[in-house]
Coordinates of C-alpha atoms in Angstrom, one line a residue:
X1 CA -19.3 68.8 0.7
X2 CA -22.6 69.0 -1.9
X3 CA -19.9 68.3 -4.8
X4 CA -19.6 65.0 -2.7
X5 CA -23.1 64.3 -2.1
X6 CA -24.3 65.4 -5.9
X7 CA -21.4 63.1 -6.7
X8 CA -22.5 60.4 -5.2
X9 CA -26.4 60.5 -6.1
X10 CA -25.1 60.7 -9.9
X11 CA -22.7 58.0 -9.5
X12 CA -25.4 55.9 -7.4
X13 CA -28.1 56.9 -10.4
X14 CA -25.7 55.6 -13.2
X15 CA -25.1 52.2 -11.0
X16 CA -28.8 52.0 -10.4
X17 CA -29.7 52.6 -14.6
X18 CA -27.0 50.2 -15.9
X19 CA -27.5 47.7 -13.5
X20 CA -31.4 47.9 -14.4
X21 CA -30.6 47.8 -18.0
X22 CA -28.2 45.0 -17.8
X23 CA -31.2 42.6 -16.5
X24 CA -32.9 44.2 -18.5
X25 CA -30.5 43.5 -22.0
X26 CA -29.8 40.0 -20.1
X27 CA -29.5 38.1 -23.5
X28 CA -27.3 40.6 -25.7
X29 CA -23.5 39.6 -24.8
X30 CA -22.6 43.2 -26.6
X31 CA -25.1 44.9 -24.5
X32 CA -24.1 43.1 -20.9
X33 CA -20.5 43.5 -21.4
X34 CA -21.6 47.8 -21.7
X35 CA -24.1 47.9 -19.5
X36 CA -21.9 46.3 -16.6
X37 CA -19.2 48.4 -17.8
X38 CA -21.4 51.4 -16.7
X39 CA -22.6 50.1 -13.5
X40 CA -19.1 49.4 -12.7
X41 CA -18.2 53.0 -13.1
X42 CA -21.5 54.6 -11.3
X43 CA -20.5 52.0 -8.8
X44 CA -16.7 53.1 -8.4
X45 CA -17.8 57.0 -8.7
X46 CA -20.6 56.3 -5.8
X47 CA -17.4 55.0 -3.5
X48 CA -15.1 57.3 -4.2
X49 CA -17.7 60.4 -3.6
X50 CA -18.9 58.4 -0.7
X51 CA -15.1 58.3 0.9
X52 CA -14.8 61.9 -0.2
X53 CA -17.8 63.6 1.6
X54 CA -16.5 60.9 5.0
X55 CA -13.7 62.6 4.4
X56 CA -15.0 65.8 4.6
X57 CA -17.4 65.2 7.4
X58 CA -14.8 63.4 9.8

């Protein structure tokens, strides 16, 4: 159950940081195309430890 929830605060963190540095990097087409790579994949680890620790719970 805390693999799940330190799971999903780092997967929240990395979606929170590339989504920041996307806006931020707006202008750079190399640099959106990573940095909403990254969010995508903080996003989709936030999810999955989110299903795993309701999982868990229930």
């Amino acid at each position: 159950m805390i693999i799940s929830i330190i799971g999903a605060v780092i997967g929240a963190m990395i979606a929170a940081f590339g989504l920041y540095y996307l806006v931020r990097e707006w202008k750079d087409p190399e640099s959106k195309k990573i940095y909403g790579i990254v969010s995508g994949v903080g996003i989709v680890i936030f999810i999955a430890m989110l299903i795993k620790l309701l999982v868990e719970i229930l």
